[in-house]
Coordinates of C-alpha atoms (C1' of nucleotides) in Angstrom, one line a residue:
Chain S
M34 CA 71.5 118.5 66.0
S35 CA 70.2 119.0 69.5
A36 CA 72.2 120.2 72.4
E37 CA 74.4 122.4 70.2
E38 CA 76.2 125.2 72.0
T39 CA 75.7 127.6 69.1
S40 CA 75.8 131.2 70.1
R41 CA 73.6 133.8 68.6
L42 CA 72.2 133.1 65.1
S43 CA 70.4 135.4 62.7
A44 CA 66.6 135.0 62.8
P45 CA 66.4 133.2 59.4
E46 CA 69.1 130.7 60.6
R47 CA 67.2 130.1 63.8
R48 CA 64.0 129.8 61.9
E49 CA 65.4 127.1 59.7
Q50 CA 66.8 125.3 62.7
I51 CA 63.5 125.3 64.5
L52 CA 61.7 124.2 61.3
A53 CA 64.1 121.2 61.0
A54 CA 63.5 120.4 64.7
A55 CA 59.7 120.8 64.2
A56 CA 59.8 118.3 61.3
I57 CA 61.4 115.7 63.5
V58 CA 59.1 116.2 66.4
F59 CA 55.9 116.6 64.5
G60 CA 57.0 113.7 62.2
E61 CA 57.3 111.4 65.2
R62 CA 54.4 112.6 67.4
G63 CA 52.0 114.4 65.1
Y64 CA 50.5 117.8 65.5
A65 CA 48.7 117.4 68.7
G66 CA 51.3 115.1 70.2
G67 CA 54.3 117.3 69.3
T68 CA 54.9 119.9 72.0
T69 CA 56.5 123.3 71.4
D70 CA 58.8 122.4 74.3
A71 CA 60.1 119.2 72.6
I72 CA 60.7 121.2 69.4
A73 CA 62.5 123.9 71.4
R74 CA 64.7 121.3 73.1
Q75 CA 65.5 119.6 69.8
A76 CA 66.5 123.0 68.3
G77 CA 68.4 124.0 71.4
V78 CA 66.4 127.1 72.2
S79 CA 63.7 128.0 74.8
Q80 CA 60.1 127.1 74.4
A81 CA 59.1 130.7 74.6
Y82 CA 61.3 131.6 71.6
V83 CA 59.7 128.9 69.4
V84 CA 56.2 130.2 70.1
R85 CA 57.1 133.8 69.6
M86 CA 59.0 133.3 66.4
F87 CA 56.0 131.6 64.7
G88 CA 53.1 133.2 66.6
S89 CA 51.4 130.0 67.6
K90 CA 51.9 126.3 67.5
E91 CA 49.5 126.0 64.6
K92 CA 51.3 128.5 62.5
L93 CA 54.6 126.7 63.2
F94 CA 53.0 123.4 62.1
R95 CA 51.7 125.1 58.9
A96 CA 55.1 126.4 58.2
S97 CA 56.6 123.0 58.9
A98 CA 54.2 121.3 56.6
L99 CA 54.6 123.8 53.8
R100 CA 58.4 123.5 54.1
A101 CA 58.1 119.7 53.8
A102 CA 55.8 119.8 50.8
D103 CA 58.2 122.4 49.2
K104 CA 61.1 120.0 49.7
V105 CA 59.2 117.2 48.0
G106 CA 58.3 119.5 45.1
H107 CA 61.9 120.7 44.7
A108 CA 63.2 117.1 44.7
F109 CA 60.7 116.2 42.0
R110 CA 61.5 119.3 39.9
D111 CA 65.2 118.7 40.2
T112 CA 64.7 115.2 38.8
I113 CA 62.3 116.4 36.1
A114 CA 64.9 118.9 35.0
T115 CA 67.3 116.0 34.2
F116 CA 64.8 114.5 31.7
N117 CA 65.6 115.0 28.0
G118 CA 62.3 113.9 26.6
D119 CA 63.4 110.4 25.6
E120 CA 62.4 108.7 28.8
D121 CA 59.5 106.3 28.9
A122 CA 57.1 106.3 31.8
E123 CA 58.9 103.6 33.7
Q124 CA 62.2 105.5 33.6
K125 CA 60.5 108.7 34.8
T126 CA 58.7 106.9 37.6
L127 CA 61.8 105.2 38.8
A128 CA 63.8 108.4 38.8
L129 CA 61.0 110.2 40.7
A130 CA 60.7 107.3 43.2
A131 CA 64.5 107.5 43.8
A132 CA 64.2 111.2 44.4
Y133 CA 61.3 110.6 46.9
T134 CA 63.1 107.9 48.9
S135 CA 66.2 110.1 49.0
L136 CA 64.1 112.5 51.0
V137 CA 64.1 110.0 53.9
A138 CA 67.5 111.4 54.8
D139 CA 65.8 114.8 55.5
R140 CA 64.5 113.6 58.8
G141 CA 60.8 114.1 59.6
I142 CA 59.5 115.8 56.5
L143 CA 57.8 112.8 55.0
L144 CA 56.3 111.8 58.3
T145 CA 55.1 115.3 59.0
L146 CA 53.3 115.3 55.7
L147 CA 51.7 111.9 56.6
H148 CA 50.5 113.4 59.8
L149 CA 49.2 116.4 58.0
F150 CA 47.3 114.2 55.5
A151 CA 45.8 112.1 58.4
L152 CA 44.4 115.3 59.8
G153 CA 42.4 116.1 56.7
H154 CA 39.2 116.3 58.8
D155 CA 40.5 119.3 60.7
D156 CA 38.7 122.5 59.7
T157 CA 41.8 124.6 59.3
L158 CA 44.5 122.0 58.6
G159 CA 42.4 119.9 56.2
P160 CA 42.5 122.5 53.4
L161 CA 46.2 122.8 53.8
A162 CA 46.6 119.0 53.6
R163 CA 44.6 118.8 50.3
E164 CA 46.5 121.7 48.9
C165 CA 49.9 120.2 49.7
F166 CA 48.9 116.9 48.3
L167 CA 47.3 118.1 45.1
D168 CA 50.2 120.5 44.4
T169 CA 52.5 117.5 44.4
Y170 CA 50.1 115.5 42.2
R171 CA 50.0 118.4 39.8
I172 CA 53.8 118.3 39.4
A173 CA 53.7 114.6 38.6
R174 CA 50.9 115.1 36.0
D175 CA 51.8 118.3 34.3
E176 CA 55.5 118.7 34.8
A177 CA 56.7 115.1 34.8
G178 CA 54.1 114.3 32.2
L179 CA 52.8 111.1 33.8
T180 CA 49.4 109.8 32.8
P181 CA 46.6 109.6 35.4
E182 CA 47.2 105.8 35.8
E183 CA 51.0 106.3 36.0
A184 CA 50.6 109.0 38.6
N185 CA 48.2 107.0 40.5
A186 CA 50.5 104.0 40.7
F187 CA 53.4 106.3 41.6
F188 CA 51.6 107.9 44.5
A189 CA 50.3 104.6 45.7
R190 CA 53.9 103.3 46.1
G191 CA 54.9 106.6 47.7
M192 CA 52.2 106.3 50.3
L193 CA 53.1 102.7 51.1
T194 CA 56.8 103.7 51.4
T195 CA 55.9 106.6 53.7
V196 CA 53.7 104.5 56.0
M197 CA 56.3 101.7 56.2
L198 CA 58.9 104.3 57.3
A199 CA 56.5 105.9 59.8
M200 CA 55.8 102.4 61.3
R201 CA 59.6 101.9 61.6
L202 CA 59.2 98.6 59.7
P203 CA 63.0 98.6 59.2
D204 CA 63.2 97.8 63.0
D205 CA 61.5 94.5 62.2
A206 CA 63.9 93.6 59.4
A207 CA 64.3 90.2 61.1
N208 CA 60.7 89.5 60.4
P209 CA 60.5 87.6 57.1
Y210 CA 57.2 89.3 56.1
A211 CA 58.6 92.7 56.9
S212 CA 61.8 92.1 55.0
E213 CA 60.0 90.6 52.0
L214 CA 57.7 93.7 51.9
M215 CA 60.6 96.1 52.2
S216 CA 62.7 94.4 49.5
C217 CA 59.6 94.5 47.2
T218 CA 58.9 98.1 47.9
F219 CA 62.4 99.6 48.1
G220 CA 64.2 97.3 45.7
E221 CA 68.0 97.9 45.7
L222 CA 67.7 100.8 48.2
T223 CA 66.4 98.5 50.9
T224 CA 69.6 98.1 52.9
D225 CA 70.4 101.8 52.6
L226 CA 67.0 102.8 53.9
I227 CA 67.2 100.3 56.8
T228 CA 70.5 101.7 58.0
L229 CA 69.4 105.2 57.4
S230 CA 66.2 104.7 59.3
Q231 CA 67.9 103.0 62.2
G232 CA 70.5 105.6 62.6
Q233 CA 68.0 108.3 63.6
V234 CA 68.4 108.9 67.3
P235 CA 65.3 109.4 69.5
I236 CA 64.2 112.9 70.5
D237 CA 64.7 114.2 74.0
T238 CA 61.8 113.2 76.2
S239 CA 62.9 114.3 79.6
G240 CA 60.8 116.8 81.6
R241 CA 60.6 120.5 81.1
Chain V
M146 CA 24.8 107.8 67.0
S147 CA 25.5 110.6 69.5
A148 CA 22.9 112.1 71.8
E149 CA 21.0 108.9 72.0
E150 CA 18.7 108.7 75.1
T151 CA 19.5 105.0 75.6
S152 CA 18.9 103.8 79.1
R153 CA 21.2 101.4 80.9
L154 CA 23.1 98.9 78.7
S155 CA 25.1 95.9 79.5
A156 CA 28.8 96.4 79.8
P157 CA 29.6 94.6 76.5
E158 CA 27.1 96.7 74.7
R159 CA 28.5 99.9 76.2
R160 CA 32.0 98.8 75.4
E161 CA 31.1 98.3 71.7
Q162 CA 29.4 101.7 71.6
I163 CA 32.4 103.4 73.1
L164 CA 34.7 101.6 70.8
A165 CA 32.7 102.8 67.8
A166 CA 32.8 106.3 69.1
A167 CA 36.5 106.0 69.7
A168 CA 37.1 104.9 66.2
I169 CA 35.4 108.1 64.9
V170 CA 37.2 110.5 67.2
F171 CA 40.6 108.9 67.0
G172 CA 40.1 108.5 63.3
E173 CA 39.5 112.2 62.9
R174 CA 41.9 113.7 65.5
G175 CA 44.5 111.0 66.1
Y176 CA 45.6 109.5 69.4
A177 CA 47.0 112.7 71.1
G178 CA 44.3 114.9 69.6
G179 CA 41.3 112.7 70.5
T180 CA 40.1 113.4 74.0
T181 CA 38.3 110.9 76.2
D182 CA 35.7 113.6 76.6
A183 CA 35.0 113.8 72.9
I184 CA 34.7 110.1 72.8
A185 CA 32.4 110.0 75.8
R186 CA 30.2 112.7 74.2
Q187 CA 30.1 110.8 70.9
A188 CA 29.1 107.7 72.8
G189 CA 26.6 109.5 75.0
V190 CA 28.2 108.6 78.3
S191 CA 30.3 110.5 80.8
Q192 CA 34.0 111.0 80.4
A193 CA 34.7 109.3 83.7
Y194 CA 32.9 106.1 82.5
V195 CA 35.0 105.9 79.4
V196 CA 38.3 106.1 81.3
R197 CA 37.1 103.6 83.9
M198 CA 35.9 101.0 81.5
F199 CA 39.2 100.8 79.7
G200 CA 41.6 101.8 82.5
S201 CA 43.4 104.5 80.6
K202 CA 43.2 106.4 77.3
E203 CA 46.1 104.4 75.9
K204 CA 44.4 101.1 76.6
L205 CA 41.3 102.5 75.0
F206 CA 43.3 103.4 71.9
R207 CA 44.9 100.0 71.8
A208 CA 41.5 98.3 72.0
S209 CA 40.2 100.7 69.3
A210 CA 43.1 99.9 67.0
L211 CA 42.9 96.2 67.6
R212 CA 39.2 96.2 66.8
A213 CA 39.9 98.2 63.6
A214 CA 42.6 95.8 62.5
D215 CA 40.3 92.9 63.4
K216 CA 37.5 94.3 61.2
V217 CA 39.9 94.6 58.3
G218 CA 41.1 91.0 58.8
H219 CA 37.5 89.7 59.0
A220 CA 36.6 91.6 55.8
F221 CA 39.5 90.0 54.0
R222 CA 38.8 86.5 55.3
D223 CA 35.1 86.7 54.4
T224 CA 36.2 87.6 50.9
I225 CA 38.8 84.9 50.7
A226 CA 36.2 82.4 51.9
T227 CA 34.3 83.0 48.6
F228 CA 37.3 82.0 46.5
N229 CA 37.0 78.6 44.8
G230 CA 40.6 78.4 43.7
D231 CA 40.0 79.3 40.0
E232 CA 40.5 83.0 40.5
D233 CA 43.6 84.7 39.0
A234 CA 45.6 87.3 40.9
E235 CA 43.7 90.2 39.4
Q236 CA 40.3 88.8 40.4
K237 CA 41.4 88.2 43.9
T238 CA 43.0 91.6 44.2
L239 CA 39.8 93.3 42.9
A240 CA 37.6 91.4 45.4
L241 CA 39.9 92.2 48.3
A242 CA 40.0 95.9 47.2
A243 CA 36.2 96.0 47.1
A244 CA 36.1 94.5 50.6
Y245 CA 38.6 97.1 51.8
T246 CA 36.7 100.1 50.4
S247 CA 33.5 98.7 51.8
L248 CA 35.0 99.3 55.2
V249 CA 34.8 103.0 54.7
A250 CA 31.2 102.7 55.8
D251 CA 32.4 101.6 59.2
R252 CA 33.3 105.1 60.2
G253 CA 36.7 105.8 61.6
I254 CA 38.4 102.4 61.6
L255 CA 40.5 102.9 58.5
L256 CA 41.5 106.4 59.7
T257 CA 42.3 105.1 63.2
L258 CA 44.6 102.6 61.7
L259 CA 46.3 105.3 59.6
H260 CA 46.9 107.3 62.8
L261 CA 48.3 104.2 64.5
F262 CA 50.7 103.6 61.7
A263 CA 51.8 107.2 61.7
L264 CA 52.8 106.7 65.4
G265 CA 55.2 103.9 64.6
H266 CA 58.0 105.8 66.4
D267 CA 56.1 105.6 69.7
D268 CA 57.8 103.2 72.2
T269 CA 54.6 101.4 73.2
L270 CA 52.3 102.1 70.2
G271 CA 54.9 101.4 67.6
P272 CA 55.1 97.6 68.1
L273 CA 51.3 97.5 68.0
A274 CA 51.3 99.3 64.7
R275 CA 53.8 96.9 63.1
E276 CA 51.9 93.9 64.5
C277 CA 48.5 95.1 63.1
F278 CA 50.0 95.9 59.7
L279 CA 52.0 92.7 59.4
D280 CA 49.0 90.6 60.5
T281 CA 47.1 92.0 57.6
Y282 CA 49.9 91.6 55.2
R283 CA 50.2 87.9 56.3
I284 CA 46.5 87.4 55.4
A285 CA 47.1 88.7 51.9
R286 CA 50.1 86.5 51.4
D287 CA 49.3 83.3 53.1
E288 CA 45.5 83.1 53.1
A289 CA 44.7 85.0 49.9
G290 CA 47.8 83.5 48.2
L291 CA 49.0 86.7 46.6
T292 CA 52.6 86.9 45.5
P293 CA 54.9 89.4 47.2
E294 CA 54.6 91.7 44.2
E295 CA 50.8 91.4 44.1
A296 CA 50.5 92.0 47.8
N297 CA 52.8 95.0 47.5
A298 CA 50.7 96.6 44.8
F299 CA 47.6 95.8 46.7
F300 CA 48.8 97.5 49.9
A301 CA 50.1 100.4 48.0
R302 CA 46.7 101.1 46.5
G303 CA 45.1 100.5 49.9
M304 CA 47.4 103.1 51.6
L305 CA 46.6 105.7 48.9
T306 CA 42.9 105.0 49.3
T307 CA 43.1 105.5 53.0
V308 CA 45.2 108.7 52.8
M309 CA 42.8 110.2 50.3
L310 CA 39.9 109.5 52.5
A311 CA 41.7 110.8 55.5
M312 CA 42.4 114.0 53.6
R313 CA 38.7 114.3 52.7
L314 CA 39.6 114.5 49.0
P315 CA 36.0 113.8 48.1
D316 CA 35.3 117.3 49.5
D317 CA 37.4 118.6 46.6
A318 CA 35.5 116.6 44.0
A319 CA 35.1 119.9 42.0
N320 CA 38.9 120.1 41.6
P321 CA 39.8 118.4 38.3
Y322 CA 43.0 116.9 39.7
A323 CA 41.2 115.5 42.7
S324 CA 38.4 114.0 40.7
E325 CA 40.8 112.5 38.2
L326 CA 42.8 110.9 41.0
M327 CA 39.7 109.6 42.7
S328 CA 38.2 108.1 39.5
C329 CA 41.5 106.4 38.9
T330 CA 41.8 105.0 42.4
F331 CA 38.3 104.1 43.2
G332 CA 37.0 103.2 39.7
E333 CA 33.3 102.6 39.6
L334 CA 33.0 103.1 43.4
T335 CA 34.0 106.7 43.1
T336 CA 30.5 108.3 43.3
D337 CA 29.5 105.9 46.1
L338 CA 32.5 106.8 48.2
I339 CA 32.1 110.5 47.6
T340 CA 28.5 110.5 48.9
L341 CA 29.4 108.2 51.7
S342 CA 32.3 110.3 52.8
Q343 CA 30.3 113.5 52.6
G344 CA 27.4 112.1 54.6
Q345 CA 29.5 111.7 57.7
V346 CA 28.5 114.4 60.2
P347 CA 31.2 116.2 62.2
I348 CA 31.8 115.2 65.8
D349 CA 30.6 117.4 68.7
T350 CA 33.2 120.0 69.5
S351 CA 31.5 122.2 72.1
G352 CA 33.0 122.6 75.6
R353 CA 33.0 120.2 78.4
Chain N
dT208 C1' 10.3 94.1 99.2
dC209 C1' 14.9 94.4 100.1
dT210 C1' 19.5 93.7 99.1
dC211 C1' 23.5 93.9 96.3
dG212 C1' 26.2 94.0 92.4
dA213 C1' 26.6 96.5 88.2
dT214 C1' 25.8 100.7 85.5
dG215 C1' 26.7 105.3 85.5
dT216 C1' 27.7 110.3 86.9
dA217 C1' 29.2 114.9 89.2
dA218 C1' 32.9 117.0 91.2
dT219 C1' 37.5 117.6 91.6
dC220 C1' 42.5 117.1 91.1
dA221 C1' 47.1 117.3 89.3
dA222 C1' 49.9 117.4 85.4
dC223 C1' 50.8 119.3 81.1
dT224 C1' 51.2 122.8 77.7
dG225 C1' 50.7 127.0 74.8
dA226 C1' 51.0 131.5 75.5
dT227 C1' 52.5 135.9 77.7
dT228 C1' 55.4 139.1 80.1
dA229 C1' 59.2 141.2 81.7
dC230 C1' 63.6 140.9 81.6
dT231 C1' 68.9 140.1 80.0
dA232 C1' 72.8 140.0 76.7
dC233 C1' 74.9 140.8 72.6
dA234 C1' 76.0 143.3 68.3
dT235 C1' 76.4 147.2 65.4
dA236 C1' 76.4 152.0 64.1
dT237 C1' 77.1 156.7 65.2
Chain K
dA49 C1' 81.4 154.6 74.6
dT50 C1' 76.7 154.6 74.4
dA51 C1' 72.4 154.0 72.3
dT52 C1' 69.4 150.9 70.0
dG53 C1' 67.3 147.1 68.0
dT54 C1' 67.6 142.1 67.8
dA55 C1' 68.3 137.5 69.8
dG56 C1' 67.1 135.0 73.6
dT57 C1' 65.4 133.4 78.3
dA58 C1' 63.1 132.6 83.1
dA59 C1' 59.1 132.8 85.3
dT60 C1' 54.5 132.4 85.3
dC61 C1' 49.6 132.0 83.9
dA62 C1' 45.4 129.9 82.4
dG63 C1' 43.0 126.5 79.9
dT64 C1' 42.7 121.7 78.9
dT65 C1' 42.6 116.9 79.9
dG66 C1' 43.3 112.2 81.9
dA67 C1' 42.5 110.3 86.0
dT68 C1' 40.3 109.5 90.7
dT69 C1' 36.8 109.5 94.2
dA70 C1' 32.6 109.5 96.2
dC71 C1' 28.1 109.0 95.3
dA72 C1' 23.6 107.9 92.8
dT73 C1' 20.4 104.7 90.4
dC74 C1' 18.8 100.7 88.2
dG75 C1' 17.6 95.8 88.1
dA76 C1' 17.5 91.0 89.2
dG77 C1' 17.3 87.4 92.7
dA78 C1' 16.2 85.7 97.6

DNA sequence: TCTCGATGTAATCAACTGATTACTACATAT
DNA sequence: ATATGTAGTAATCAGTTGATTACATCGAGA
């Protein structure tokens, strides 16, 4: 992904590339901790270009968060579209959970959303956090047809999953408590998620 | 809390005061976003004093996170100490959940932990995050005697609770989806948590 | 009362970082 | 071929912030 010697790209292509880089950097370091320079480096462009394309770091973060929430929404809707109406709640929940965990492969988006949620006290980012979260909740309730209790249990599991991935618990797979918790949370996908999580290379950290 | 005209205090007293202020500031703004100056202002001391007492911002954050995890551990152990061995899993889980939500009153500690967990990719803070989390998990498994599945469900609910509070979802109590989700997650404590959450005044944000 | 250690601050520094500006290079259409 | 708009960068600036230093003030014990 980084250090690609791509020549000129169209603005929409660069935009997507920068947003992908932003998801990784913001996902690992959060809003305040993620620098536009680190994002630029990850995307293979100059820091000035990143700022100019999005106007400001905050606008870039907003775009990054909205893109992440959009990806979650699309993954859910794609799954819901496969329902034929005969599924019970457990089947639907399992299918949605599988869709959610598959998003781990899209590096950074789940972690960027977690950082966004954690910044709910911020005057300008807080409303965005609540909007993104409630939009997703709405999909589970109205489009997937889960009951409040089912949706609640589903989101609880989702949050635990996200936090465990943010903590890099798969790095502690040798720890019996960690491995027990992961098996219990991820089920059959545990080994897949562990290899997936450990295969993600660190972002460039050297000076400007 | 802030702008107190307290005269000289002993070092341990100041230390605790600064740690309480740090929990609030780090809880709202995260590690990178929380400045030593904001913490100093919240504690009513100078920025230089905050840094010197803890050596560095990172050491202060570590102390703040450890203190938060310690408070969670103590709350759990205090609850576990009331068990007489006749409780079933649901009773124990409910009692622990009540203990956890009561920690919301200790402003910032749950949110500081969430920010710590979200920084699990950090080279130096990541191990601390996993340690704090697994220590708490260990208490639920070995000291409270929950099964892996019970502990899993308990932590899932706990994470959802924490994220909802971080997002300030109680501010959206007028939103039917938000209120439904809160009722479902918090049960009878919903109204208490809403008033508690809304009573917490913003931290000082004016210039240095 | 007079030290002397501990509490505490003002002033300042150096590094970092988001943003801006002026510029270059490439592609496409006429 | 040349003009023009778009992609892209190097250089630089100004504000912020963690850290350091030198200094001030309080209180307890000899």
